[in-house]
Structure formats: structure tokens, C-alpha cells
Tab-separated table of C-alpha atoms in Angstrom:
chain	number	residue	atom	x	y	z
A	530	GLU	CA	0.000	0.000	0.000
A	531	ALA	CA	2.849	2.419	0.773
A	532	ARG	CA	4.307	1.817	-2.681
A	533	ALA	CA	0.962	2.786	-4.244
A	534	LYS	CA	0.468	5.805	-1.967
A	535	LEU	CA	3.863	7.384	-2.661
A	536	PRO	CA	2.985	8.684	-6.157
A	537	GLU	CA	-0.563	9.513	-5.056
A	538	TRP	CA	0.638	11.649	-2.148
A	539	PHE	CA	3.812	13.107	-3.600
A	540	GLY	CA	3.228	13.158	-7.350
A	541	PRO	CA	1.204	16.371	-7.040
A	542	LEU	CA	4.204	18.080	-5.400
A	543	LEU	CA	6.281	17.271	-8.461
A	544	ALA	CA	3.682	18.911	-10.687
A	545	ASP	CA	3.251	21.901	-8.355
A	546	PRO	CA	5.957	22.239	-5.683
A	547	SER	CA	4.542	25.504	-4.288
A	548	PRO	CA	3.256	23.811	-1.082
A	549	LEU	CA	6.906	23.097	-0.228
A	550	ASP	CA	7.411	26.846	0.271
A	551	ASN	CA	6.428	26.155	3.861
A	552	ARG	CA	8.999	25.087	6.436
A	553	TRP	CA	6.666	22.574	8.065
A	554	MET	CA	5.466	21.003	4.815
A	555	GLN	CA	8.993	20.740	3.438
A	556	ALA	CA	10.286	18.867	6.506
A	557	TYR	CA	7.111	16.783	6.817
A	558	SER	CA	7.450	15.676	3.197
A	559	VAL	CA	11.058	14.518	3.605
A	560	LEU	CA	10.313	12.540	6.769
A	561	THR	CA	7.122	11.046	5.355
A	562	VAL	CA	8.969	9.851	2.254
A	563	CYS	CA	11.507	8.224	4.597
A	564	ARG	CA	8.739	6.482	6.530
A	565	MET	CA	7.022	5.273	3.398
A	566	LEU	CA	10.268	3.955	1.917
A	567	TYR	CA	10.964	2.096	5.150
A	568	THR	CA	7.496	0.570	4.942
A	569	VAL	CA	8.046	-0.411	1.301
A	570	ARG	CA	11.291	-2.160	2.264
A	571	HIS	CA	10.232	-3.781	5.562
A	572	CYS	CA	6.414	-4.025	5.365
A	573	VAL	CA	5.981	-2.328	8.732
A	574	VAL	CA	5.302	1.249	9.837
A	575	VAL	CA	7.820	2.780	12.226
A	576	SER	CA	8.339	6.105	13.970
A	577	LYS	CA	9.732	9.141	12.183
A	578	ARG	CA	12.972	8.738	14.154
A	579	ALA	CA	13.403	5.084	13.207
A	580	ALA	CA	12.633	5.828	9.546
A	581	LYS	CA	15.019	8.803	9.574
A	582	ASP	CA	17.826	6.707	11.052
A	583	TRP	CA	17.221	3.899	8.553
A	584	ALA	CA	17.078	6.324	5.606
A	585	ARG	CA	20.356	7.987	6.592
A	586	GLN	CA	22.032	4.561	6.698
A	587	SER	CA	20.288	2.880	3.755
A	588	LEU	CA	19.576	5.501	1.093
A	589	ASP	CA	22.101	7.367	-1.024
A	590	PRO	CA	24.368	9.240	1.440
A	591	GLY	CA	23.853	12.441	-0.534
A	592	TRP	CA	20.401	12.744	1.087
A	593	SER	CA	21.712	12.486	4.643
A	594	GLY	CA	21.958	16.256	5.219
A	595	LEU	CA	18.465	16.972	3.892
A	596	ILE	CA	17.016	14.208	6.055
A	597	GLU	CA	18.816	15.425	9.179
A	598	ARG	CA	17.765	19.036	8.585
A	599	ALA	CA	14.150	17.903	8.116
A	600	TRP	CA	14.376	16.030	11.421
A	601	HIS	CA	15.400	19.230	13.222
A	602	GLU	CA	12.762	21.306	11.401
A	603	ARG	CA	9.885	19.186	12.717
A	604	ARG	CA	9.937	21.035	16.029
A	605	ASP	CA	7.729	24.118	16.505
A	606	SER	CA	5.395	23.019	13.720
A	607	PHE	CA	2.798	25.672	14.577
A	608	LEU	CA	5.343	28.433	13.956
A	609	LYS	CA	7.058	26.793	10.973
A	610	ALA	CA	3.764	26.219	9.174
A	611	ARG	CA	3.601	30.021	8.873
A	612	GLN	CA	7.135	30.494	7.549
A	613	HIS	CA	8.603	30.167	4.075
A	614	SER	CA	11.072	27.379	3.477
A	615	ASP	CA	14.517	27.956	2.081
A	616	PRO	CA	14.138	27.719	-1.724
A	617	ALA	CA	17.177	25.411	-1.926
A	618	GLU	CA	15.645	23.075	0.668
A	619	ALA	CA	12.322	23.046	-1.214
A	620	ALA	CA	14.133	22.247	-4.479
A	621	ALA	CA	16.139	19.486	-2.781
A	622	THR	CA	12.905	18.079	-1.369
A	623	VAL	CA	11.429	17.860	-4.870
A	624	GLU	CA	14.518	15.936	-5.968
A	625	PHE	CA	14.289	13.692	-2.884
A	626	ILE	CA	10.665	12.929	-3.723
A	627	ARG	CA	11.734	11.974	-7.276
A	628	TYR	CA	14.486	9.800	-5.829
A	629	GLY	CA	12.047	8.173	-3.395
A	630	LEU	CA	9.506	7.414	-6.111
A	631	ALA	CA	12.197	5.812	-8.264
A	632	TRP	CA	13.673	3.922	-5.304
A	633	ALA	CA	10.283	2.449	-4.393
A	634	GLU	CA	9.931	1.082	-7.918
A	635	CYS	CA	13.138	-0.989	-7.607
């Protein structure tokens, strides 16, 4: 089910990434992709922390910084939902979503 939900949930962000111009949404998207990829691989749902740790160890190491920054951004969600994300982080998140969709198809 996670494999089927990935393109349903994140495909729209590839077509229109404007929702990622939100600090909360940007971080949420990265961590949710991590959780869904973990589920695709292991057929079980785990915490954000467990999925983040697995992703940093198991996915391409080039994503490690984005994943770690997303982990730290999850705090103060009420405030961050009202702030713009860094354009470079939003762009990297789009690329991470593309990577995640391709990875899940392996």
C-alpha cells in the first residue's frame, strides 16, 4: 500500500511544488517519504525517528543532510507552518521525492 500511496501523495508536489514553500510542509514531506520507503522495504510502519535513522544509513548518502535538517525542522510546527522554506531546501525536497519514487519502484 505504501508503494501505491507514494505517487498519489507526492506526485502532485512534483507537478506543483509551491506547497513546499512552507517550512513545516517541506520537513514533513522529507520525513514522510523516509517512513514510506521504510514501509516499502520492511512491510511495517515505524516512527519518524526510526525511519530517519534507517534512511540515513540505507539511502544514497547524498540525502543524509536533507534528512537530518528535516528532522530538526519538525519542532515548533505551529510556527514553521507560517514560515517560508529555504528555496534550496524546497528544491532538494522535490529531488528527494523523485528519488524516493524511483527507489520504491526498484
